[in-house]
PDB file of C-alpha atoms in Angstrom:
ATOM      1  CA  MET A   1      -0.531  11.353 -40.894  1.00 88.00           C
ATOM      2  CA  ALA A   2       2.603  13.341 -39.796  1.00 94.00           C
ATOM      3  CA  VAL A   3       5.792  11.924 -38.785  1.00 95.00           C
ATOM      4  CA  LEU A   4       7.545  14.778 -37.275  1.00 97.00           C
ATOM      5  CA  LEU A   5      11.120  14.025 -36.720  1.00 97.00           C
ATOM      6  CA  SER A   6      13.775  15.831 -34.035  1.00 96.00           C
ATOM      7  CA  ASP A   7      16.605  15.700 -36.893  1.00 95.00           C
ATOM      8  CA  ASP A   8      17.874  13.050 -39.338  1.00 94.00           C
ATOM      9  CA  ALA A   9      19.724  10.993 -36.622  1.00 94.00           C
ATOM     10  CA  THR A  10      19.604   7.353 -37.286  1.00 95.00           C
ATOM     11  CA  PRO A  11      17.325   6.105 -34.045  1.00 93.00           C
ATOM     12  CA  TYR A  12      14.635   8.681 -35.572  1.00 96.00           C
ATOM     13  CA  GLN A  13      15.260   7.543 -39.192  1.00 96.00           C
ATOM     14  CA  GLU A  14      14.913   3.689 -38.021  1.00 96.00           C
ATOM     15  CA  VAL A  15      11.701   4.836 -36.266  1.00 96.00           C
ATOM     16  CA  TYR A  16       9.706   6.282 -39.244  1.00 96.00           C
ATOM     17  CA  GLN A  17      11.301   3.613 -41.689  1.00 96.00           C
ATOM     18  CA  VAL A  18       9.260   1.152 -39.300  1.00 95.00           C
ATOM     19  CA  ILE A  19       6.124   2.774 -39.109  1.00 95.00           C
ATOM     20  CA  ARG A  20       5.875   3.672 -42.682  1.00 94.00           C
ATOM     21  CA  ALA A  21       6.705  -0.447 -43.262  1.00 94.00           C
ATOM     22  CA  TYR A  22       3.725  -1.338 -41.205  1.00 90.00           C
ATOM     23  CA  LEU A  23       1.346   1.361 -42.500  1.00 88.00           C
ATOM     24  CA  ASP A  24       1.861   0.376 -46.290  1.00 87.00           C
ATOM     25  CA  ASP A  25      -0.587  -2.280 -46.388  1.00 80.00           C
ATOM     26  CA  THR A  26      -3.207   0.308 -44.847  1.00 82.00           C
ATOM     27  CA  PRO A  27      -4.904   3.224 -46.078  1.00 80.00           C
ATOM     28  CA  HIS A  28      -2.736   5.368 -43.972  1.00 82.00           C
ATOM     29  CA  GLU A  29       0.401   7.531 -45.656  1.00 86.00           C
ATOM     30  CA  ALA A  30       3.231   8.295 -43.399  1.00 90.00           C
ATOM     31  CA  VAL A  31       4.831  12.121 -44.369  1.00 92.00           C
ATOM     32  CA  ARG A  32       8.285  12.522 -42.756  1.00 95.00           C
ATOM     33  CA  VAL A  33       8.421  15.948 -41.619  1.00 95.00           C
ATOM     34  CA  TYR A  34      11.485  18.013 -39.873  1.00 96.00           C
ATOM     35  CA  ALA A  35      11.677  19.618 -36.305  1.00 95.00           C
ATOM     36  CA  GLU A  36      13.797  22.527 -37.897  1.00 94.00           C
ATOM     37  CA  GLY A  37      11.556  25.038 -39.578  1.00 89.00           C
ATOM     38  CA  LEU A  38       8.255  23.611 -38.496  1.00 93.00           C
ATOM     39  CA  THR A  39       5.363  25.711 -39.566  1.00 92.00           C
ATOM     40  CA  PRO A  40       1.710  25.058 -39.485  1.00 90.00           C
ATOM     41  CA  ALA A  41       1.039  24.440 -43.097  1.00 91.00           C
ATOM     42  CA  ALA A  42       3.438  21.476 -42.952  1.00 91.00           C
ATOM     43  CA  LEU A  43       0.446  19.769 -40.803  1.00 91.00           C
ATOM     44  CA  ASN A  44      -2.166  21.187 -42.154  1.00 86.00           C
ATOM     45  CA  ASP A  45      -3.405  17.449 -43.671  1.00 85.00           C
ATOM     46  CA  ALA A  46      -2.337  15.248 -40.716  1.00 88.00           C
ATOM     47  CA  ARG A  47      -5.122  14.069 -38.865  1.00 87.00           C
ATOM     48  CA  LEU A  48      -2.346  13.014 -36.371  1.00 90.00           C
ATOM     49  CA  VAL A  49       1.205  14.034 -35.676  1.00 94.00           C
ATOM     50  CA  VAL A  50       3.796  11.386 -34.500  1.00 95.00           C
ATOM     51  CA  ALA A  51       6.874  13.546 -32.612  1.00 96.00           C
ATOM     52  CA  VAL A  52       9.855  11.296 -32.775  1.00 97.00           C
ATOM     53  CA  GLY A  53      12.075  12.685 -29.938  1.00 95.00           C
ATOM     54  CA  VAL A  54      11.691  15.543 -27.322  1.00 94.00           C
ATOM     55  CA  GLY A  55      13.083  18.340 -30.209  1.00 96.00           C
ATOM     56  CA  ALA A  56      10.357  17.096 -32.668  1.00 96.00           C
ATOM     57  CA  ALA A  57       7.764  17.563 -29.470  1.00 95.00           C
ATOM     58  CA  GLU A  58       8.957  20.900 -28.388  1.00 95.00           C
ATOM     59  CA  ALA A  59       8.859  22.212 -32.312  1.00 95.00           C
ATOM     60  CA  LEU A  60       5.262  20.912 -32.188  1.00 93.00           C
ATOM     61  CA  ALA A  61       4.210  22.217 -28.870  1.00 92.00           C
ATOM     62  CA  ALA A  62       5.783  25.813 -30.049  1.00 92.00           C
ATOM     63  CA  LEU A  63       2.506  25.659 -32.915  1.00 92.00           C
ATOM     64  CA  PRO A  64      -0.317  27.514 -31.582  1.00 87.00           C
ATOM     65  CA  GLU A  65      -2.713  24.788 -32.644  1.00 85.00           C
ATOM     66  CA  ARG A  66      -2.029  21.164 -33.402  1.00 86.00           C
ATOM     67  CA  PRO A  67      -3.854  17.444 -34.450  1.00 88.00           C
ATOM     68  CA  PRO A  68      -3.626  14.905 -32.122  1.00 89.00           C
ATOM     69  CA  VAL A  69      -0.168  14.416 -31.024  1.00 92.00           C
ATOM     70  CA  LEU A  70       1.342  10.914 -30.350  1.00 94.00           C
ATOM     71  CA  ALA A  71       5.545  11.690 -28.554  1.00 95.00           C
ATOM     72  CA  ILE A  72       7.386   8.796 -28.820  1.00 95.00           C
ATOM     73  CA  LEU A  73      11.033   8.293 -27.741  1.00 93.00           C
ATOM     74  CA  VAL A  74      10.887  10.955 -24.554  1.00 92.00           C
ATOM     75  CA  PRO A  75      11.750  10.859 -21.356  1.00 87.00           C
ATOM     76  CA  ARG A  76       9.260  10.019 -18.699  1.00 88.00           C
ATOM     77  CA  ALA A  77      10.350  12.873 -16.463  1.00 84.00           C
ATOM     78  CA  TRP A  78      10.313  15.633 -19.254  1.00 87.00           C
ATOM     79  CA  TYR A  79       6.637  14.317 -20.348  1.00 90.00           C
ATOM     80  CA  LEU A  80       5.158  14.366 -16.791  1.00 87.00           C
ATOM     81  CA  LYS A  81       6.857  17.488 -15.775  1.00 86.00           C
ATOM     82  CA  THR A  82       6.519  20.048 -19.068  1.00 88.00           C
ATOM     83  CA  GLY A  83       5.793  17.678 -22.059  1.00 90.00           C
ATOM     84  CA  ARG A  84       2.139  16.325 -21.627  1.00 90.00           C
ATOM     85  CA  ALA A  85       0.784  20.280 -20.535  1.00 89.00           C
ATOM     86  CA  ARG A  86       2.763  21.852 -23.596  1.00 89.00           C
ATOM     87  CA  LEU A  87       1.380  19.404 -26.070  1.00 89.00           C
ATOM     88  CA  GLY A  88      -1.861  19.239 -24.953  1.00 80.00           C
ATOM     89  CA  SER A  89      -2.980  23.058 -23.752  1.00 57.00           C
ATOM     90  CA  SER A  90      -3.831  23.519 -27.980  1.00 48.00           C
ATOM     91  CA  SER A  91      -4.007  19.793 -29.136  1.00 48.00           C
ATOM     92  CA  ARG A  92      -7.551  19.469 -30.892  1.00 47.00           C
ATOM     93  CA  ARG A  93      -8.334  15.784 -29.983  1.00 53.00           C
ATOM     94  CA  GLY A  94      -6.069  14.276 -28.186  1.00 82.00           C
ATOM     95  CA  LEU A  95      -2.331  13.312 -26.810  1.00 89.00           C
ATOM     96  CA  SER A  96      -0.752  10.322 -25.838  1.00 91.00           C
ATOM     97  CA  ALA A  97       3.227   9.102 -25.304  1.00 93.00           C
ATOM     98  CA  ILE A  98       5.269   5.983 -25.404  1.00 94.00           C
ATOM     99  CA  TYR A  99       8.384   6.778 -22.876  1.00 93.00           C
ATOM    100  CA  LEU A 100      12.109   5.758 -23.185  1.00 89.00           C
ATOM    101  CA  ASP A 101      11.877   4.637 -19.931  1.00 91.00           C
ATOM    102  CA  GLN A 102      11.054   1.329 -19.033  1.00 95.00           C
ATOM    103  CA  PRO A 103       8.497   0.847 -16.125  1.00 95.00           C
ATOM    104  CA  PHE A 104       9.685   0.756 -12.765  1.00 96.00           C
ATOM    105  CA  GLU A 105       7.876  -2.585 -12.162  1.00 96.00           C
ATOM    106  CA  ARG A 106       9.413  -4.443 -14.927  1.00 97.00           C
ATOM    107  CA  GLN A 107      12.917  -3.218 -13.825  1.00 98.00           C
ATOM    108  CA  ALA A 108      12.748  -4.230 -10.408  1.00 98.00           C
ATOM    109  CA  LEU A 109      11.380  -7.406 -11.665  1.00 97.00           C
ATOM    110  CA  LEU A 110      14.468  -8.390 -13.933  1.00 98.00           C
ATOM    111  CA  ILE A 111      16.839  -7.419 -10.783  1.00 98.00           C
ATOM    112  CA  ARG A 112      14.978 -10.193  -8.702  1.00 97.00           C
ATOM    113  CA  LEU A 113      15.311 -12.618 -11.614  1.00 97.00           C
ATOM    114  CA  ALA A 114      18.596 -11.947 -12.759  1.00 97.00           C
ATOM    115  CA  LEU A 115      20.243 -11.255  -9.732  1.00 97.00           C
ATOM    116  CA  PRO A 116      18.374 -12.995  -6.678  1.00 96.00           C
ATOM    117  CA  ASP A 117      21.147 -11.864  -4.313  1.00 96.00           C
ATOM    118  CA  VAL A 118      20.725  -8.095  -4.625  1.00 97.00           C
ATOM    119  CA  ARG A 119      18.426  -6.591  -1.821  1.00 97.00           C
ATOM    120  CA  ARG A 120      19.332  -2.921  -2.247  1.00 98.00           C
ATOM    121  CA  VAL A 121      19.109  -0.821  -5.434  1.00 98.00           C
ATOM    122  CA  GLY A 122      21.222   2.483  -5.851  1.00 98.00           C
ATOM    123  CA  VAL A 123      19.731   5.045  -7.863  1.00 97.00           C
ATOM    124  CA  LEU A 124      21.687   8.776  -8.174  1.00 95.00           C
ATOM    125  CA  LEU A 125      18.620  11.456  -9.501  1.00 92.00           C
ATOM    126  CA  SER A 126      19.122  14.841 -10.641  1.00 89.00           C
ATOM    127  CA  ALA A 127      16.592  17.341  -9.361  1.00 85.00           C
ATOM    128  CA  GLU A 128      14.451  17.026 -12.307  1.00 80.00           C
ATOM    129  CA  GLN A 129      13.797  13.290 -11.349  1.00 82.00           C
ATOM    130  CA  SER A 130      13.582  13.456  -7.557  1.00 82.00           C
ATOM    131  CA  SER A 131       9.977  13.294  -7.732  1.00 84.00           C
ATOM    132  CA  VAL A 132       9.694   9.511  -9.178  1.00 89.00           C
ATOM    133  CA  VAL A 133      11.007   8.110  -5.844  1.00 93.00           C
ATOM    134  CA  ASN A 134       8.167   7.109  -4.424  1.00 94.00           C
ATOM    135  CA  GLU A 135       6.968   5.449  -7.109  1.00 94.00           C
ATOM    136  CA  LEU A 136      10.312   3.841  -7.839  1.00 96.00           C
ATOM    137  CA  ASP A 137      10.403   2.824  -3.829  1.00 97.00           C
ATOM    138  CA  SER A 138       7.276   1.174  -4.211  1.00 97.00           C
ATOM    139  CA  ALA A 139       8.242  -0.824  -7.064  1.00 97.00           C
ATOM    140  CA  LEU A 140      11.109  -2.037  -5.605  1.00 98.00           C
ATOM    141  CA  ARG A 141       9.276  -2.808  -2.450  1.00 98.00           C
ATOM    142  CA  ALA A 142       7.219  -5.233  -4.354  1.00 97.00           C
ATOM    143  CA  GLN A 143       9.970  -7.582  -5.105  1.00 97.00           C
ATOM    144  CA  GLY A 144      11.497  -7.368  -1.728  1.00 97.00           C
ATOM    145  CA  LEU A 145      14.118  -5.036  -2.697  1.00 98.00           C
ATOM    146  CA  SER A 146      15.161  -1.479  -0.811  1.00 98.00           C
ATOM    147  CA  LEU A 147      16.285   1.714  -2.340  1.00 98.00           C
ATOM    148  CA  VAL A 148      19.069   3.960  -1.898  1.00 98.00           C
ATOM    149  CA  TYR A 149      19.391   6.793  -3.482  1.00 96.00           C
ATOM    150  CA  ALA A 150      21.059  10.268  -3.706  1.00 95.00           C
ATOM    151  CA  THR A 151      20.352  13.503  -5.249  1.00 93.00           C
ATOM    152  CA  LEU A 152      22.895  15.749  -7.246  1.00 90.00           C
ATOM    153  CA  THR A 153      22.367  19.142  -6.781  1.00 86.00           C
ATOM    154  CA  PRO A 154      23.250  21.865  -9.347  1.00 81.00           C
ATOM    155  CA  ASP A 155      26.995  22.426  -9.192  1.00 80.00           C
ATOM    156  CA  GLU A 156      27.744  19.646  -7.026  1.00 84.00           C
ATOM    157  CA  ARG A 157      30.545  17.027  -8.530  1.00 88.00           C
ATOM    158  CA  LEU A 158      28.898  13.808  -9.401  1.00 90.00           C
ATOM    159  CA  ILE A 159      31.092  11.513  -7.418  1.00 93.00           C
ATOM    160  CA  THR A 160      30.278  12.551  -3.665  1.00 93.00           C
ATOM    161  CA  PRO A 161      26.643  11.412  -4.098  1.00 94.00           C
ATOM    162  CA  LEU A 162      27.289   8.249  -6.237  1.00 95.00           C
ATOM    163  CA  GLU A 163      30.118   7.102  -3.717  1.00 96.00           C
ATOM    164  CA  ALA A 164      27.411   7.429  -0.677  1.00 96.00           C
ATOM    165  CA  VAL A 165      24.976   5.267  -2.796  1.00 97.00           C
ATOM    166  CA  LEU A 166      27.343   2.783  -4.108  1.00 97.00           C
ATOM    167  CA  THR A 167      28.547   2.201  -0.209  1.00 97.00           C
ATOM    168  CA  GLU A 168      25.188   1.323   0.829  1.00 97.00           C
ATOM    169  CA  ALA A 169      23.961  -0.454  -2.528  1.00 98.00           C
ATOM    170  CA  ASP A 170      24.318  -3.826  -3.988  1.00 98.00           C
ATOM    171  CA  LEU A 171      23.410  -2.283  -7.737  1.00 98.00           C
ATOM    172  CA  LEU A 172      23.471   1.040  -9.190  1.00 98.00           C
ATOM    173  CA  LEU A 173      19.879   1.373 -11.471  1.00 97.00           C
ATOM    174  CA  ALA A 174      20.729   4.133 -13.909  1.00 95.00           C
ATOM    175  CA  LEU A 175      17.793   6.027 -15.268  1.00 91.00           C
ATOM    176  CA  PRO A 176      17.624   8.024 -18.689  1.00 86.00           C
ATOM    177  CA  ASP A 177      18.602  11.288 -16.975  1.00 85.00           C
ATOM    178  CA  PRO A 178      21.049  13.507 -18.784  1.00 83.00           C
ATOM    179  CA  LEU A 179      22.042  15.199 -15.591  1.00 86.00           C
ATOM    180  CA  VAL A 180      23.011  12.183 -14.804  1.00 90.00           C
ATOM    181  CA  PHE A 181      23.848   9.464 -17.719  1.00 87.00           C
ATOM    182  CA  ASN A 182      25.604  11.781 -20.132  1.00 85.00           C
ATOM    183  CA  ARG A 183      28.869  10.940 -22.732  1.00 85.00           C
ATOM    184  CA  ASN A 184      31.081  13.256 -19.846  1.00 88.00           C
ATOM    185  CA  THR A 185      29.724  11.219 -17.059  1.00 89.00           C
ATOM    186  CA  ALA A 186      29.177   7.763 -18.040  1.00 90.00           C
ATOM    187  CA  GLN A 187      33.017   6.394 -17.820  1.00 92.00           C
ATOM    188  CA  SER A 188      33.305   8.101 -14.487  1.00 92.00           C
ATOM    189  CA  LEU A 189      29.754   5.989 -12.944  1.00 94.00           C
ATOM    190  CA  PHE A 190      30.861   2.729 -14.637  1.00 95.00           C
ATOM    191  CA  LEU A 191      34.541   2.891 -13.088  1.00 95.00           C
ATOM    192  CA  THR A 192      33.398   4.087  -9.830  1.00 96.00           C
ATOM    193  CA  SER A 193      30.878   0.857  -9.454  1.00 96.00           C
ATOM    194  CA  TYR A 194      33.255  -1.236 -11.076  1.00 95.00           C
ATOM    195  CA  ARG A 195      35.465  -0.252  -8.177  1.00 96.00           C
ATOM    196  CA  TYR A 196      32.746  -0.777  -5.533  1.00 97.00           C
ATOM    197  CA  ARG A 197      32.031  -4.239  -7.571  1.00 96.00           C
ATOM    198  CA  ASP A 198      28.292  -2.916  -7.614  1.00 97.00           C
ATOM    199  CA  PRO A 199      27.122  -3.950 -10.883  1.00 97.00           C
ATOM    200  CA  VAL A 200      25.075  -1.488 -12.926  1.00 98.00           C
ATOM    201  CA  LEU A 201      21.300  -1.885 -14.712  1.00 98.00           C
ATOM    202  CA  GLY A 202      21.289   0.490 -17.886  1.00 96.00           C
ATOM    203  CA  TYR A 203      18.669   1.186 -20.184  1.00 94.00           C
ATOM    204  CA  SER A 204      20.177   0.927 -23.469  1.00 92.00           C
ATOM    205  CA  ARG A 205      22.360  -1.417 -25.415  1.00 93.00           C
ATOM    206  CA  SER A 206      25.007   1.596 -25.754  1.00 92.00           C
ATOM    207  CA  LEU A 207      25.622   1.442 -21.658  1.00 94.00           C
ATOM    208  CA  THR A 208      25.705  -2.329 -21.963  1.00 96.00           C
ATOM    209  CA  ARG A 209      28.638  -2.099 -24.678  1.00 95.00           C
ATOM    210  CA  ALA A 210      30.289   0.849 -22.253  1.00 94.00           C
ATOM    211  CA  GLY A 211      30.019  -1.252 -19.111  1.00 95.00           C
ATOM    212  CA  ALA A 212      26.748  -1.841 -17.669  1.00 97.00           C
ATOM    213  CA  LEU A 213      26.013  -5.472 -16.559  1.00 98.00           C
ATOM    214  CA  LEU A 214      22.969  -5.783 -18.558  1.00 98.00           C
ATOM    215  CA  SER A 215      20.110  -3.045 -19.539  1.00 98.00           C
ATOM    216  CA  LEU A 216      16.955  -3.658 -20.383  1.00 98.00           C
ATOM    217  CA  HIS A 217      15.414  -1.114 -23.159  1.00 97.00           C
ATOM    218  CA  SER A 218      13.122  -0.751 -26.105  1.00 96.00           C
ATOM    219  CA  SER A 219      14.935   0.162 -29.465  1.00 94.00           C
ATOM    220  CA  PRO A 220      13.927   2.439 -31.934  1.00 94.00           C
ATOM    221  CA  ALA A 221      12.370  -0.234 -34.359  1.00 95.00           C
ATOM    222  CA  GLN A 222      10.555  -1.848 -31.105  1.00 96.00           C
ATOM    223  CA  ILE A 223       8.951   1.820 -30.490  1.00 96.00           C
ATOM    224  CA  GLY A 224       8.142   2.229 -33.770  1.00 95.00           C
ATOM    225  CA  ARG A 225       6.697  -1.035 -34.273  1.00 95.00           C
ATOM    226  CA  GLN A 226       4.304   0.101 -30.821  1.00 94.00           C
ATOM    227  CA  ALA A 227       3.730   3.021 -32.332  1.00 94.00           C
ATOM    228  CA  ALA A 228       2.592   2.032 -35.815  1.00 92.00           C
ATOM    229  CA  GLU A 229      -0.128  -0.007 -34.053  1.00 90.00           C
ATOM    230  CA  TRP A 230      -1.285   2.479 -32.285  1.00 89.00           C
ATOM    231  CA  ILE A 231      -1.606   4.618 -34.810  1.00 88.00           C
ATOM    232  CA  SER A 232      -3.148   1.531 -36.849  1.00 85.00           C
ATOM    233  CA  SER A 233      -5.715   1.246 -34.272  1.00 83.00           C
ATOM    234  CA  ALA A 234      -6.264   5.273 -33.216  1.00 80.00           C
ATOM    235  CA  MET A 235      -7.142   6.127 -37.095  1.00 78.00           C
ATOM    236  CA  GLN A 236      -9.628   3.299 -38.024  1.00 77.00           C
ATOM    237  CA  GLY A 237     -12.783   5.487 -37.440  1.00 68.00           C
ATOM    238  CA  GLY A 238     -13.541   9.189 -37.732  1.00 66.00           C
ATOM    239  CA  THR A 239     -12.560  10.494 -34.763  1.00 72.00           C
ATOM    240  CA  VAL A 240      -8.683   9.915 -33.385  1.00 75.00           C
ATOM    241  CA  ARG A 241      -8.549   7.760 -30.162  1.00 75.00           C
ATOM    242  CA  LEU A 242      -4.563   7.172 -28.738  1.00 78.00           C
ATOM    243  CA  PRO A 243      -4.294   4.385 -25.844  1.00 76.00           C
ATOM    244  CA  PRO A 244      -3.526   6.518 -22.614  1.00 75.00           C
ATOM    245  CA  GLN A 245      -0.553   3.956 -21.766  1.00 72.00           C
ATOM    246  CA  PRO A 246       2.799   5.410 -22.562  1.00 84.00           C
ATOM    247  CA  THR A 247       5.146   2.369 -21.327  1.00 88.00           C
ATOM    248  CA  PRO A 248       7.524   0.945 -24.061  1.00 93.00           C
ATOM    249  CA  SER A 249       5.115  -3.073 -24.907  1.00 93.00           C
ATOM    250  CA  TYR A 250       8.139  -4.081 -27.060  1.00 95.00           C
ATOM    251  CA  PHE A 251      11.724  -4.563 -25.079  1.00 97.00           C
ATOM    252  CA  SER A 252      14.859  -6.512 -24.730  1.00 97.00           C
ATOM    253  CA  VAL A 253      17.351  -7.149 -22.376  1.00 98.00           C
ATOM    254  CA  SER A 254      21.470  -7.567 -23.031  1.00 98.00           C
ATOM    255  CA  ILE A 255      23.967  -8.672 -20.938  1.00 98.00           C
ATOM    256  CA  ASN A 256      27.719  -7.691 -21.137  1.00 98.00           C
ATOM    257  CA  ASP A 257      29.339 -10.982 -20.514  1.00 97.00           C
ATOM    258  CA  GLN A 258      32.865  -9.450 -20.188  1.00 97.00           C
ATOM    259  CA  VAL A 259      31.537  -7.556 -17.094  1.00 97.00           C
ATOM    260  CA  ALA A 260      29.675 -10.691 -15.579  1.00 97.00           C
ATOM    261  CA  ARG A 261      32.673 -12.484 -15.638  1.00 97.00           C
ATOM    262  CA  SER A 262      34.865  -9.610 -14.290  1.00 96.00           C
ATOM    263  CA  LEU A 263      32.411  -9.088 -11.172  1.00 96.00           C
ATOM    264  CA  GLY A 264      31.600 -12.432 -10.813  1.00 96.00           C
ATOM    265  CA  PHE A 265      27.981 -12.819 -12.029  1.00 96.00           C
ATOM    266  CA  ILE A 266      26.083 -15.925 -13.521  1.00 96.00           C
ATOM    267  CA  LEU A 267      23.183 -14.473 -15.198  1.00 97.00           C
ATOM    268  CA  PRO A 268      20.572 -16.597 -17.179  1.00 97.00           C
ATOM    269  CA  PRO A 269      20.683 -16.117 -20.914  1.00 97.00           C
ATOM    270  CA  GLU A 270      18.816 -12.849 -22.643  1.00 97.00           C
ATOM    271  CA  ALA A 271      16.424 -14.602 -24.104  1.00 97.00           C
ATOM    272  CA  ASP A 272      15.114 -16.367 -20.682  1.00 97.00           C
ATOM    273  CA  LEU A 273      15.287 -13.114 -19.134  1.00 97.00           C
ATOM    274  CA  GLU A 274      12.850 -11.448 -21.752  1.00 97.00           C
ATOM    275  CA  LYS A 275      10.392 -13.964 -22.058  1.00 96.00           C
ATOM    276  CA  ARG A 276      10.024 -14.204 -18.241  1.00 95.00           C
ATOM    277  CA  LEU A 277       9.493 -10.684 -17.896  1.00 96.00           C
ATOM    278  CA  GLU A 278       7.097 -10.905 -20.964  1.00 91.00           C
ATOM    279  CA  GLY A 279       5.077 -13.594 -19.097  1.00 82.00           C
ATOM    280  CA  ARG A 280       4.725 -11.200 -15.720  1.00 70.00           C
ATOM    281  CA  ASN A 281       3.454  -7.982 -18.092  1.00 59.00           C
TER     282      ASN A 281
END
């Protein structure tokens, strides 16, 4: 089995180390390969390839043929729009993924559990993410929440649609959309939401540290654990059979206590929220 890394960044290496450690007591060996300069020969003996990150998945998709593929740490929007079709076009025996994103139902439930006074959830979307509106709206409605959203058009200044959303919303839900949330825009998004007294629900621990009130996220180690469990099960027989469910099974909640105090929120402890979310999975 090959673990194909997008590059040598720490999160990708962490995923590989977790997978390798998990498989140490099994007959399966995890061989580390990098996306740069990938050739078909590097995967000749692999019954399964785990592509870690979009860079790895794109490099794999460029090959004329490939073994079964498990793509992990990839955004949901990318996988559904292009990744699934490209990776599945020449895969001999199967394709699955574990998204970077949390399921909308889990995010909506966290809002209801942590912030019961919130009624209107705001989202700023790029055109790449606009197809999620109906699914997100349905998940929010199941928790008695309504959706307020705006789409960021190409070349548009972020502040105008952001303020339109924050004017109507009680909370800003951040999605892993690099055209909206990135290192160049994050500070402006947090400062503007803070000015409107709207908390932000993020998707990574780093966003919690940067200014989100709380975040729901799966760490590279948690994604690696789930991938390793899938690998062990999928490779037991002669045919590799991957589960179809793409959402992360393991997750954490992180809270920024300073932001909570500044905005006047009292939240349940992180462990309590995680336990309640796990009980509703």
